[in-house]
Coordinates of C-alpha atoms in Angstrom, one line a residue:
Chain A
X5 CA 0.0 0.0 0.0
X6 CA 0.6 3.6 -0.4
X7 CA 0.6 7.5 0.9
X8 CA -1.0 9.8 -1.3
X9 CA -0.5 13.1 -2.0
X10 CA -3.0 16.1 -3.6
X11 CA -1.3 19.1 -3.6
X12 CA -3.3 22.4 -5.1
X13 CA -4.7 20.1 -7.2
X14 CA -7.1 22.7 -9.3
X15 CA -9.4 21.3 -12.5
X16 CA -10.8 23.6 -15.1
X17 CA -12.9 22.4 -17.9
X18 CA -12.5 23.4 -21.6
X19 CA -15.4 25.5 -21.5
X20 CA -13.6 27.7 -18.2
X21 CA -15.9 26.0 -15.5
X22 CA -13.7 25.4 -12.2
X23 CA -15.0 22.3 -10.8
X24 CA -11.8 22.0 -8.1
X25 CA -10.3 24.3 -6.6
X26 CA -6.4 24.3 -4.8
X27 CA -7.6 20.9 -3.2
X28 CA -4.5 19.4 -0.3
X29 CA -4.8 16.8 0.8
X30 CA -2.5 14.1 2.4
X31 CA -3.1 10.4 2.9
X32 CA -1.5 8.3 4.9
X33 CA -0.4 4.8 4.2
X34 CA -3.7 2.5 4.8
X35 CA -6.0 5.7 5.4
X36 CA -9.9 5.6 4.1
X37 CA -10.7 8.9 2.8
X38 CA -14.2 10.0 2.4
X39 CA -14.9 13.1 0.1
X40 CA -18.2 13.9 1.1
X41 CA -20.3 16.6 -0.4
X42 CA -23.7 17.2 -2.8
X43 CA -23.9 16.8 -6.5
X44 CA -21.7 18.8 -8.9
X45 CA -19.5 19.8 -5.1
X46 CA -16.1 18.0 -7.5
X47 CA -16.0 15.4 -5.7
X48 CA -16.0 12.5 -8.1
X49 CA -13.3 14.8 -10.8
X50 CA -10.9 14.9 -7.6
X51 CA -11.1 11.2 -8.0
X52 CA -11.0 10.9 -11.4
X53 CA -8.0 13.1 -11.5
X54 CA -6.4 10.9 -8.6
X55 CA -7.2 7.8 -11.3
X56 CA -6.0 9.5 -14.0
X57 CA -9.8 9.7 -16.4
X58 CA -9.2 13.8 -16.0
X59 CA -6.1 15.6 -16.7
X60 CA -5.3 18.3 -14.5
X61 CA -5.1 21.4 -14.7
X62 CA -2.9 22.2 -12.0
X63 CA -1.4 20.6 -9.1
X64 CA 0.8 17.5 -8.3
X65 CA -0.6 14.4 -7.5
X66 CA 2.0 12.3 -6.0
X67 CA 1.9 8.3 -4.4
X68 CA 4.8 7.1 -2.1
X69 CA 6.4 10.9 -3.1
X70 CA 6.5 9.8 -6.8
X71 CA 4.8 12.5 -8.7
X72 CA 2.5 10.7 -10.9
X73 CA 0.4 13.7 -12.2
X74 CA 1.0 13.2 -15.9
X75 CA 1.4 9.6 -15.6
X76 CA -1.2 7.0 -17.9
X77 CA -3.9 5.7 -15.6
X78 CA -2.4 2.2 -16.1
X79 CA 0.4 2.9 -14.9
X80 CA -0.5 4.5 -11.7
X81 CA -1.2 1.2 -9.9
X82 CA -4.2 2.3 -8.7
X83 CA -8.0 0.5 -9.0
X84 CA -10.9 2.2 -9.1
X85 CA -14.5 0.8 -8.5
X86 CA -17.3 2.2 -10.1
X87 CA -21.2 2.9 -9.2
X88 CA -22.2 1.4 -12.1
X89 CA -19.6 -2.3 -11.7
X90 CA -18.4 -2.1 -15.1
X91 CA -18.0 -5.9 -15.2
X92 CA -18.0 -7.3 -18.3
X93 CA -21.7 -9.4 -18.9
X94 CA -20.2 -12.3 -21.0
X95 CA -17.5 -13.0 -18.5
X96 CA -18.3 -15.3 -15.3
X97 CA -17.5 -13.7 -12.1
X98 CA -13.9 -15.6 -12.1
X99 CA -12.9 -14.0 -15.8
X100 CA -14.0 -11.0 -14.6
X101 CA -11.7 -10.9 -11.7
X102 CA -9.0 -12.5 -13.3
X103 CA -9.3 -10.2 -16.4
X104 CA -6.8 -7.5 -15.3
X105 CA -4.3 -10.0 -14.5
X106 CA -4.4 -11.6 -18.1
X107 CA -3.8 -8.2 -19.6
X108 CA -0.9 -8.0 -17.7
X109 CA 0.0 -11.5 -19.1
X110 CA 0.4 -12.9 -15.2
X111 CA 0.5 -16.7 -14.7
X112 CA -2.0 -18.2 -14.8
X113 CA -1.5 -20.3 -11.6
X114 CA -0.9 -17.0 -10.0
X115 CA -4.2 -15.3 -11.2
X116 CA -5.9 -18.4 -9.9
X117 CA -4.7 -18.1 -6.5
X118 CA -4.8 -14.7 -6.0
X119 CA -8.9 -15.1 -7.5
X120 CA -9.6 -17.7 -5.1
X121 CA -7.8 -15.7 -2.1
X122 CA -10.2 -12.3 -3.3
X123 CA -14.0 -14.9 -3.9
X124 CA -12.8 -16.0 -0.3
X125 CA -12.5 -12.5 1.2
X126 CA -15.5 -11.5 -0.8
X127 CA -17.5 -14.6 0.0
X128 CA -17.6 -15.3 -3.6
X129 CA -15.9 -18.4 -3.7
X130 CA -19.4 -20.2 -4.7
X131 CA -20.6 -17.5 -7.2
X132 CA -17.2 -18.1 -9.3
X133 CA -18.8 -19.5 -12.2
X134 CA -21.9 -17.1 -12.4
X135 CA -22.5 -14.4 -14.8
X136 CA -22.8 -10.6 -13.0
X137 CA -26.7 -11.0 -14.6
X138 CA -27.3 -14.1 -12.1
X139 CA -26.1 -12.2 -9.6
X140 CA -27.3 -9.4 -7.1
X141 CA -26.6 -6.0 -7.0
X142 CA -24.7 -6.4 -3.6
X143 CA -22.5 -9.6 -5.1
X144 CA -21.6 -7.5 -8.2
X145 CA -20.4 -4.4 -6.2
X146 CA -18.0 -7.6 -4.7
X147 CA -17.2 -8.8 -7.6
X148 CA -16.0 -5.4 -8.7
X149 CA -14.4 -4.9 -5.5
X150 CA -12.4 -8.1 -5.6
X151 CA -11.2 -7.3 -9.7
X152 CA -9.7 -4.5 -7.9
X153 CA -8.5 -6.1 -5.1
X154 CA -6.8 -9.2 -7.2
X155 CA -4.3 -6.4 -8.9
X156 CA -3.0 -5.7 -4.9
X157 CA -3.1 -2.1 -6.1
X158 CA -1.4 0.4 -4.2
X159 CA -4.4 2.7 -4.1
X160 CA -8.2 1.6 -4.2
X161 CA -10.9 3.9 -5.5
X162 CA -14.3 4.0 -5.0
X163 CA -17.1 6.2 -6.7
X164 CA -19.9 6.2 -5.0
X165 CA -20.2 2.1 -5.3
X166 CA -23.3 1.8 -3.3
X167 CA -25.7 4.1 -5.0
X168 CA -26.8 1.4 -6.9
X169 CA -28.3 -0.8 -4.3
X170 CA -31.4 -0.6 -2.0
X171 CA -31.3 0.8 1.5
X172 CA -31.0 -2.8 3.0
X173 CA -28.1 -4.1 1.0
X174 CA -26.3 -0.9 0.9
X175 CA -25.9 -1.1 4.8
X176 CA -24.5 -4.7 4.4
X177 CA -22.6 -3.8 1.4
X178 CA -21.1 -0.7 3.5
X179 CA -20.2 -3.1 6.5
X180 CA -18.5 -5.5 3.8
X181 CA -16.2 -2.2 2.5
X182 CA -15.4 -1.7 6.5
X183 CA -14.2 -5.2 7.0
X184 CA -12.5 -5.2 4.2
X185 CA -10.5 -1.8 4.3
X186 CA -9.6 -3.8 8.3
X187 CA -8.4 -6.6 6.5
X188 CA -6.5 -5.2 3.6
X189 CA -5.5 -2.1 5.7
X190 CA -5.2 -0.6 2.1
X191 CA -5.0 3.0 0.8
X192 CA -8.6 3.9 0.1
X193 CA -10.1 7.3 -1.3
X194 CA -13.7 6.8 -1.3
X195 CA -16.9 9.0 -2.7
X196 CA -20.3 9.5 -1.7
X197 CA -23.1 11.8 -1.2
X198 CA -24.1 10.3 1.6
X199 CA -23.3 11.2 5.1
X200 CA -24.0 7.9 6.6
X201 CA -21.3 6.2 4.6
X202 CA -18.8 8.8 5.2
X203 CA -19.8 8.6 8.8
X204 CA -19.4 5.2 9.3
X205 CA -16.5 4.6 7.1
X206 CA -13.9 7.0 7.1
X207 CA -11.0 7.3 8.6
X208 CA -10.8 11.1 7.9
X209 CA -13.6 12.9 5.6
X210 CA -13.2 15.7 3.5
X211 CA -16.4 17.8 3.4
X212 CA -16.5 19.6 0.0
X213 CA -18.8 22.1 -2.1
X214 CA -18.9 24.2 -4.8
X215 CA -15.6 23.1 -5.8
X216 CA -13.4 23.9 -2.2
X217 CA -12.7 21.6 0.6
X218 CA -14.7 22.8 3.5
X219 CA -13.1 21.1 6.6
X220 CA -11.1 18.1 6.6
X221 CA -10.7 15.6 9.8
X222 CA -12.3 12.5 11.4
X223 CA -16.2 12.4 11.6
X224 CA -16.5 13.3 15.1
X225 CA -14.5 16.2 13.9
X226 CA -16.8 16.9 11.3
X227 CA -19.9 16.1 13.4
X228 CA -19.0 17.8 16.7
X229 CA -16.9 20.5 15.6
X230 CA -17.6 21.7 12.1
X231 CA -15.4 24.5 10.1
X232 CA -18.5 26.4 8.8
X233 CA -22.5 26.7 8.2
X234 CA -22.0 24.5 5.5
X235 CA -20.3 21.4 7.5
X236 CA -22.6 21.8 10.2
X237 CA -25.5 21.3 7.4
X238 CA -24.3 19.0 5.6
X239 CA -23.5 16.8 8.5
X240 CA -26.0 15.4 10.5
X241 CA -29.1 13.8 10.1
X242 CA -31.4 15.7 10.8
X243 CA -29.7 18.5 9.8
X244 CA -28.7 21.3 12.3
X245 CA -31.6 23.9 13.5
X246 CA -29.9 27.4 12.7
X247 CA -31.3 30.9 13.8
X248 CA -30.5 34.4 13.1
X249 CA -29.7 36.9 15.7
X250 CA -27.3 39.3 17.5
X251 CA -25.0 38.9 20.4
X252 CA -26.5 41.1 23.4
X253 CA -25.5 41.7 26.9
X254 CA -24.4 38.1 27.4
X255 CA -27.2 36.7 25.4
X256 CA -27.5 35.5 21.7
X257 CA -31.0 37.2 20.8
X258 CA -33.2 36.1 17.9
X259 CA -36.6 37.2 16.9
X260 CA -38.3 34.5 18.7
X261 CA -36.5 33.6 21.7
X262 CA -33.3 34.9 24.2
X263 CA -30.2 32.4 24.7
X264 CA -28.4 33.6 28.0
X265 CA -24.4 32.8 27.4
X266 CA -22.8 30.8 29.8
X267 CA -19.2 31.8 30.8
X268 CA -17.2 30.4 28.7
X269 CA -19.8 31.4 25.6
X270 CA -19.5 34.6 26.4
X271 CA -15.6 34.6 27.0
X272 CA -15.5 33.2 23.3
X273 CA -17.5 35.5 21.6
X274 CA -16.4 38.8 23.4
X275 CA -15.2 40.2 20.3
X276 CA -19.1 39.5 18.5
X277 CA -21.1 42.1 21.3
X278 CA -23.7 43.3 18.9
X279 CA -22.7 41.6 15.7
X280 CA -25.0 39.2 13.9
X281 CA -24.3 35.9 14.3
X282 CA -25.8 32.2 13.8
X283 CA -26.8 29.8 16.5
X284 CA -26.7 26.0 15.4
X285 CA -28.4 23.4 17.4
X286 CA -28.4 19.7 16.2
X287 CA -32.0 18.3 17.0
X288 CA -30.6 15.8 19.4
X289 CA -29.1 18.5 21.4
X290 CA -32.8 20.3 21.7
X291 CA -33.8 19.1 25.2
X292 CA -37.2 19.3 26.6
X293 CA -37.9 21.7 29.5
X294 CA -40.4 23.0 31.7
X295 CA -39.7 26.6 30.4
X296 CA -37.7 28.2 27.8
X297 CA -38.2 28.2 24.2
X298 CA -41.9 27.8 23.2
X299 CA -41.7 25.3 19.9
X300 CA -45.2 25.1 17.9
X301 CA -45.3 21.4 16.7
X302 CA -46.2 20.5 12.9
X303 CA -45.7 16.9 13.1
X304 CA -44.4 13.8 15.7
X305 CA -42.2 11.4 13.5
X306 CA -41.9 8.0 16.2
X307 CA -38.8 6.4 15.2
X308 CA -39.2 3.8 17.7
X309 CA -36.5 4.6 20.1
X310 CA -36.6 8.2 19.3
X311 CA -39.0 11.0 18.4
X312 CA -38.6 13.4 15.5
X313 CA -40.7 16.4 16.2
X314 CA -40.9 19.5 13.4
X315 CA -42.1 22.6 14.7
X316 CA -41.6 26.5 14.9
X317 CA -40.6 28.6 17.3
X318 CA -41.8 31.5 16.2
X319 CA -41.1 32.5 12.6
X320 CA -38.0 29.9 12.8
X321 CA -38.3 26.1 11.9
X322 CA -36.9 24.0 14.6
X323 CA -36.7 20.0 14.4
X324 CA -36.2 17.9 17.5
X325 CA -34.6 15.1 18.2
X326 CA -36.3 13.1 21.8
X327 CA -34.9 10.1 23.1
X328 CA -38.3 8.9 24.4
X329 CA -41.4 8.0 23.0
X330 CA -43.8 11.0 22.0
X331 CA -47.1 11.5 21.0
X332 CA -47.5 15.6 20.1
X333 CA -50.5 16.0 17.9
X334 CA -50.4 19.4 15.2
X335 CA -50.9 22.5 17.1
X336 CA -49.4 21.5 20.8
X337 CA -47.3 23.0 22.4
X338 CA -43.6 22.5 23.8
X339 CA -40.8 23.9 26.1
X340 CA -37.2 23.0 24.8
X341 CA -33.6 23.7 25.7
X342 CA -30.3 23.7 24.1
X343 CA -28.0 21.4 25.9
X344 CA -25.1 22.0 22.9
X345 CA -25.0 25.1 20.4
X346 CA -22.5 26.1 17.8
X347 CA -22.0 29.5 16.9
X348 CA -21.0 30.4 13.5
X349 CA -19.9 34.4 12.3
X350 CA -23.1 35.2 9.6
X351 CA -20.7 37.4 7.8
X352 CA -17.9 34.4 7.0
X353 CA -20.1 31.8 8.0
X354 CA -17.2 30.4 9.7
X355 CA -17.6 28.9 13.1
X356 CA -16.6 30.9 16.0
X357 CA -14.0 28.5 18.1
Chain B
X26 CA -1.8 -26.0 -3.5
X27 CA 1.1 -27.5 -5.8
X28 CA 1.6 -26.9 -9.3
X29 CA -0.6 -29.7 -10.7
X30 CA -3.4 -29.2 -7.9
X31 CA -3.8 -25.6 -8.9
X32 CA -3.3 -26.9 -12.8
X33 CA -6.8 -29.0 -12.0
X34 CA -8.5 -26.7 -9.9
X35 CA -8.1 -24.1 -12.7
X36 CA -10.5 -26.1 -14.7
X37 CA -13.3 -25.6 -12.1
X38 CA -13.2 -22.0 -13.9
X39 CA -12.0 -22.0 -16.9
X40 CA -13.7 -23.1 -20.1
X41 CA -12.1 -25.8 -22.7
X42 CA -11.1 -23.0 -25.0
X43 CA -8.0 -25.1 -26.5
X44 CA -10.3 -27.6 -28.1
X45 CA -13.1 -25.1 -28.9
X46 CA -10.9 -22.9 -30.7
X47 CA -9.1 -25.8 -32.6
X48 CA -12.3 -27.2 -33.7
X49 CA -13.1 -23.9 -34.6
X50 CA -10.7 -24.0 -37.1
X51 CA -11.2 -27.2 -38.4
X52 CA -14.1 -25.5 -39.5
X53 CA -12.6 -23.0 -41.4
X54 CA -10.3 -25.4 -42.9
X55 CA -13.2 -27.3 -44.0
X56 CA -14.6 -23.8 -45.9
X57 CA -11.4 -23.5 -47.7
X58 CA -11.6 -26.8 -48.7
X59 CA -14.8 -27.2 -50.4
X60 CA -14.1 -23.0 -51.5
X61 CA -11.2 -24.8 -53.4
X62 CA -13.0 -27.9 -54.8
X63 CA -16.1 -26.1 -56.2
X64 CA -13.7 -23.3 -58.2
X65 CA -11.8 -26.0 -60.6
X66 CA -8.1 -24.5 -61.5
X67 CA -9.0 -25.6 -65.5
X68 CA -12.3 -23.5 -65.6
X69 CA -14.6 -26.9 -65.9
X70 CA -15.9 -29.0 -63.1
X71 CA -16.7 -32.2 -62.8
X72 CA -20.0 -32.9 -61.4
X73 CA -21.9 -35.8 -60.3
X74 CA -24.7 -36.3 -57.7
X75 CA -21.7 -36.3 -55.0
X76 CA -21.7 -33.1 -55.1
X77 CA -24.8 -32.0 -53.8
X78 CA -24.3 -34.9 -51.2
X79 CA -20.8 -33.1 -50.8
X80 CA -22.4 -29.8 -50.1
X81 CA -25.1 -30.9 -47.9
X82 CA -21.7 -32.9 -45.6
X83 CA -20.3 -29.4 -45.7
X84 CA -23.4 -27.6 -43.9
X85 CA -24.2 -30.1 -41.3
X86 CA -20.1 -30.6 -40.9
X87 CA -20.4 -26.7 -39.5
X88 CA -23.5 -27.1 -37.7
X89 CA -22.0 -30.6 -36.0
X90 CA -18.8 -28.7 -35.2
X91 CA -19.9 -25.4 -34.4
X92 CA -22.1 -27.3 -31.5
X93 CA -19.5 -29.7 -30.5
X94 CA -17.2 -26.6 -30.0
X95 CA -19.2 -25.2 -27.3
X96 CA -20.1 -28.5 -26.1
X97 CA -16.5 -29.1 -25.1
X98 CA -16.0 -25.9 -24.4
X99 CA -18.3 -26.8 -21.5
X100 CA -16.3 -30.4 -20.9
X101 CA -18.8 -32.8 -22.0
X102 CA -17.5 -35.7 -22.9
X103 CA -20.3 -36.4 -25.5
X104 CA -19.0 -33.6 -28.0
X105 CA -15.4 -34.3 -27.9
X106 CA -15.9 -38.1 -29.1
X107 CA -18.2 -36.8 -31.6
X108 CA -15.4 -34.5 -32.7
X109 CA -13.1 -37.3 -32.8
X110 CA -15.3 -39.2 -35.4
X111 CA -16.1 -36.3 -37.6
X112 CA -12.0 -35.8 -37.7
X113 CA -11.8 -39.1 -39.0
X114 CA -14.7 -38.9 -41.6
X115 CA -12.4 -35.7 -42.5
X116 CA -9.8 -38.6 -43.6
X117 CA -12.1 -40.7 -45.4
X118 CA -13.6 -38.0 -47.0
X119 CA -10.2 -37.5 -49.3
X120 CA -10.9 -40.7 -50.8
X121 CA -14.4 -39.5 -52.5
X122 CA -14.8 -36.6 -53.6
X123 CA -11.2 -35.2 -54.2
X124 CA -10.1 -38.7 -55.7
X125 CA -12.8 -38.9 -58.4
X126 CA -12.0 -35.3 -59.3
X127 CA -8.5 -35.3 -59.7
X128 CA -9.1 -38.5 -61.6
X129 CA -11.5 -37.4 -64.0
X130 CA -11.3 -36.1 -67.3
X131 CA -13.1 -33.8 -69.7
X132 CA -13.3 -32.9 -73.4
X133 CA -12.1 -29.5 -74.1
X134 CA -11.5 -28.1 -77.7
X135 CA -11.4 -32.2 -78.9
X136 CA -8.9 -32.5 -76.1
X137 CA -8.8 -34.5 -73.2
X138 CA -8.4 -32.4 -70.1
X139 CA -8.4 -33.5 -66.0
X140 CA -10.4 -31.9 -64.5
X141 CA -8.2 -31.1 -61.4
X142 CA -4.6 -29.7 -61.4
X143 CA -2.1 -31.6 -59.5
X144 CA -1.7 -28.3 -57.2
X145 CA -5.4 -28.1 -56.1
X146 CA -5.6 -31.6 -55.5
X147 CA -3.0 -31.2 -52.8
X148 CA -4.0 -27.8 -51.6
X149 CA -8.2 -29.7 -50.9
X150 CA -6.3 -32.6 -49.5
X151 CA -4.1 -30.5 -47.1
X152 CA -6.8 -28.5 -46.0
X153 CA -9.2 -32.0 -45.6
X154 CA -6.6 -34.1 -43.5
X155 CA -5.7 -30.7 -41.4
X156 CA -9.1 -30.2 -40.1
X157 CA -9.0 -33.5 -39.4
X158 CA -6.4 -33.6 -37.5
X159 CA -7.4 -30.7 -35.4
X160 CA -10.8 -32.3 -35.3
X161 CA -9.0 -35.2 -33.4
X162 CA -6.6 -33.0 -31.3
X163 CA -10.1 -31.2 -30.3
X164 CA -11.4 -34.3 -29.1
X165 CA -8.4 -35.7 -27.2
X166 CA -7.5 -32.7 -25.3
X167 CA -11.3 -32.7 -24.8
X168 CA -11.4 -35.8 -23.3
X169 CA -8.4 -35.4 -21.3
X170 CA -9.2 -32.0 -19.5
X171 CA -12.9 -33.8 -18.7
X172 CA -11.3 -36.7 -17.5
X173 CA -9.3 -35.0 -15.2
X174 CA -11.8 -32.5 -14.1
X175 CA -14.3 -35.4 -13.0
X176 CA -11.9 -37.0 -11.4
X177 CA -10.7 -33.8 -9.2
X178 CA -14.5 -33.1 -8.9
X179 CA -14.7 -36.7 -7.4
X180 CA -11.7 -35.9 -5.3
X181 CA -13.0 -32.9 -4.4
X182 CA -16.4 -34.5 -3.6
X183 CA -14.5 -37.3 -0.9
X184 CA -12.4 -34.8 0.6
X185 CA -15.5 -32.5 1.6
X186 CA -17.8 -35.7 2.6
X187 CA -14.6 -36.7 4.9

C-alpha cells in the first residue's frame, strides 16, 4: 500500500468551468478517505484526477512521493470501483476478476490463486462461475471490489459504489467495504453523497462544495466540531436547526426567543457584542424543559427509540430530536432547551472557536 | 496447493477453449476446402450427384462442429468423441470426392483435359486431412481436460464428505 499526496490540485474544464479548486490533501499509508459533499460539489473529478480519467489542470498528485500527475492511468497502480460495476456481462464472475491480470499477461496459476484468495474474502468463492446477470446488486459491487482487489493495487478507488443498491443491501454492502479496508489495511479514497457512509466509514472525511474543501478531519471532527454553516448542514441527520440573531449583553437574541451565554460562551465570543451571528443546534441536542423556548409542533415522526418532532418557534423552523417516546398531535405546544449550540460568524459563516 | 493441484482446480473455472478454438478452425479449414474444390483451376468442373451430397456434408459438418465446439467448451465428454469421429470422416472424406475429381477427365476443344490440377488436389487434401487432425486433437485434449476435471470433482467431492 501507499501515501497519497494532492497538492493544489485545481481542475478547469474546456469551456472555463472550475470544478476544483487548490484541493490538499494528504493520505497516509492505509487511510480511508471519504470526500463527502452534494452533486456537482467535484468530488468525483478529484477522483477521477487521482485515477487518471481527468487531466489536470494544475497541481501535483503524488503516491509514495512519486509524482504521478502526468502519468497513464495504467500505470499508476491504482484501482478504481465504479457505481455502475463495469464488469464485463459475457464474463463469469472468475474472468471478470482474473481479467486484469491476463492483460498484464500474469501466470496463470498466479491469477488463480490470487482469484480464489479475493472470492474468499468476498464470500464469492461459490458464485465463481456465475454471470454478473445471475447475480445481485450487492455480489456484483464484490465482484467489482475483488477485480480491484486481485491487482493488490497500491491505491483503491471508489465512486460512489453503493448508490446502486437498495437501503438494505447498501448497509450490508457498507459493512462488507469496512471489513475489508480492516483486513487489507489498504490506501482507500472513497466517494459519496451520503453522510452515513462517510460517517461510518472513514478514517478522515473531507467535506466539500462548490468546488473547495470545506473542513477536513475525522467524523467526530466533522460532526461535533464543524469549520463552517456548511459542514454543520451538511452533517448530520437531521440537519442542524440554525437561527439568526445578534450577540447582546451576554445573550445570543433572535426574533423569537433569548439564549443567556454561559461563561465560557460569552468569554468566546467577546469580540461578536452586537454583531449578527448564527446559532446551530443539532436536533438531538434540543432538550425538553419546563420553560424556555416555546416550539409550535407540525408533526411527531416516532422512530421507535426516538421521536422526531418539526415545529416553529416563532417564525423559525426547529426540528427535535427526543430520546423517548412522543405522542405531540399538530398544534401542541412544547418547552425546549439547548443542551449543545454552535456559533457560527453570519458574515464568513465560519464557526466561531 | 502444488503446481498440478492448482493446474486441476483451474479447470473448475475455466472453459475448454483449446479444443473449442481448434475445432473452430477445423471448420474453417473445411470452408477453404470445399471454396477450393467447387472453383476448378481448368475453368470446368466435374460434377456428379456427389456433389450436392458433398455440399449438404459441408453444412451439417459446420452445424455438427460449431455445436461440439461449445459443447467441449463446456467439458462434455459427448461432444469431444463426436469431434473425434467427424476428424476421421475428415480422412475418409479425401478418398471420395477429391479422388474422383482429380481423376477425371473432360473434353475441351477435342482435347482430353483433368479436370483437377495436381496443385489443387493437394492444396483440398491439405486442408481436408488438417481439419481432421485438429478435429482429433479437439477431441483428445477434450477428453483429457474432462477426464481429469471429474476426477478432481470426485476428489473434491471425498475430501469435503470426509
Amino acid at each position: 500500500m501507499a501515501s497519497l499526496k494532492l497538492q493544489h490540485l485545481e481542475k478547469i474544464y474546456d469551456n472555463k468551468v472550475q470544478a476544483v479548486y487548490d484541493f490538499n490533501l494528504d493520505v497516509k499509508d492505509g487511510e480511508l478517505i471519504v470526500l463527502v459533499g452534494p452533486s456537482g460539489c467535484g468530488k468525483s473529478t478529484t477522483l477521477r484526477m487521482v485515477a487518471g480519467l481527468e487531466d489536470i489542470t494544475s497541481g501535483k498528485l503524488l503516491i509514495d512521493d512519486r509524482d504521478i500527475t502526468s502519468m497513464p492511468p495504467k500505470d499508476r497502480d491504482i484501482a478504481m470501483v465504479f457505481q455502475n460495476y463495469a464488469l464485463y456481462a459475457h464474463m463469469t464472475v472468475y474472468e471478470n476478476m482474473a481479467f486484469s491480470l491476463v492483460l498484464r499477461k500474469e501466470n496463470k496459476n498466479v491469477i488463480h490463486q490470487k482469484v480464489l484468495a479475493a472470492a474468499e474474502i468476498l464470500g464469492l468463492t461459490d458464485q465463481l462461475n456465475k454471470k454478473p446477470a445471475q447475480l445481485s446488486g450487492g455480489q456484483r459491487q464484490r465482484v467489482a471490489m475483488g477485480r480491484a482487489i486481485v491487482r493488490t493495487p497500491k491505491v483503491f478507488l471508489f465512486d460512489e459504489p453503493l448508490s446502486n443498491l437498495d437501503a438494505k443491501l447498501r448497509g450490508a454492502t457498507r459493512r462488507e467495504i469496512l471489513l475489508l479496508h480492516k483486513r487489507l489495511r489498504a490506501t482507500m479514497l472513497y466517494v459519496t453523497h451520503d453522510q452515513t457512509e462517510a460517517l461510518t466509514l472513514a478514517d478522515r472525511i473531507v467535506c466539500m462544495s462548490m468546488g473547495h474543501v470545506q473542513q477536513i478531519g475525522t467524523p467526530l471532527e466533522l460532526y461535533d466540531t464543524p469549520a463552517n454553516l456548511f459542514v454543520a448542514s451538511f452533517i448530520g441527520l437531521p440537519p442542524m436547526n440554525f437561527f439568526e440573531g445578534r450577540i447582546e449583553n451576554g445573550s445570543f437574541v433572535s426574533e423569537d426567543f433569548k439564549y443567556p451565554l454561559n461563561a465560557e460562551q460569552k468569554e468566546l465570543l467577546k469580540a461578536y457584542e452586537n454583531k449578527e451571528m448564527t446559532l446551530g443546534v443539532r436536533p438531538e441536542n434540543v432538550v425538553r424543559a419546563d420553560s424556555g423556548i416555546r416550539v409550535r409542533v407540525n408533526l411527531n415522526e416516532n422512530l421507535g427509540q426516538t421521536t422526531l418532532v418539526h415545529g416553529t418557534a416563532g417564525s423559525s423552523k426547529i426540528t427535535c430530536k427526543f430520546r423517548e417516546w412522543c405522542d405531540y398531535k399538530e398544534g401542541d405546544e412544547v418547552y425546549v432547551g439547548f443542551d449543545r449550540v454552535h456559533f457560527f460568524d453570519k458574515e464568513t459563516s465560519n464557526a466561531v472557536r | 496447493m502444488d503446481e498440478k493441484q492448482i493446474r486441476r482446480d483451474r479447470l473448475r473455472y475455466s472453459k475448454n477453449k483449446t479444443s473449442s478454438g481448434l475445432a473452430l478452425l477445423a471448420i474453417v479449414l473445411n470452408v477453404f476446402y470445399f471454396v477450393s474444390i467447387y472453383k476448378s483451376d481448368v475453368g470446368n468442373y466435374y460434377y456428379t450427384w456427389l456433389t450436392g451430397v458433398s455440399i449438404i456434408f459441408n453444412l451439417v459438418f459446420m452445424l455438427t462442429v460449431f455445436l461440439c465446439s461449445e459443447g467441449v467448451k463446456n467439458y462434455h465428454l459427448g461432444y469431444s468423441v463426436t469431434l473425434i469421429v467427424v476428424g476421421v470422416i475428415q480422412f475418409v472424406r479425401t478418398r471420395i470426392i477429391p479422388k474422383k475429381a482429380y481423376e477425371a477427365v473432360v473434353i475441351l476443344a477435342d482435347q482430353e483435359t483433368k479436370v483437377m490440377t495436381d496443385a489443387q488436389h493437394t492444396r483440398i487434401i491439405i486442408y481436408l486431412i488438417a481439419s481432421g487432425a485438429l478435429l482429433i486433437l479437439a477431441g483428445v485434449i477434450g477428453i483429457i481436460k474432462t477426464a481429469t476435471l471429474r476426477a478432481y470433482e470426485k476428489e473434491l467431492e471425498t475430501k469435503t464428505a470426509a
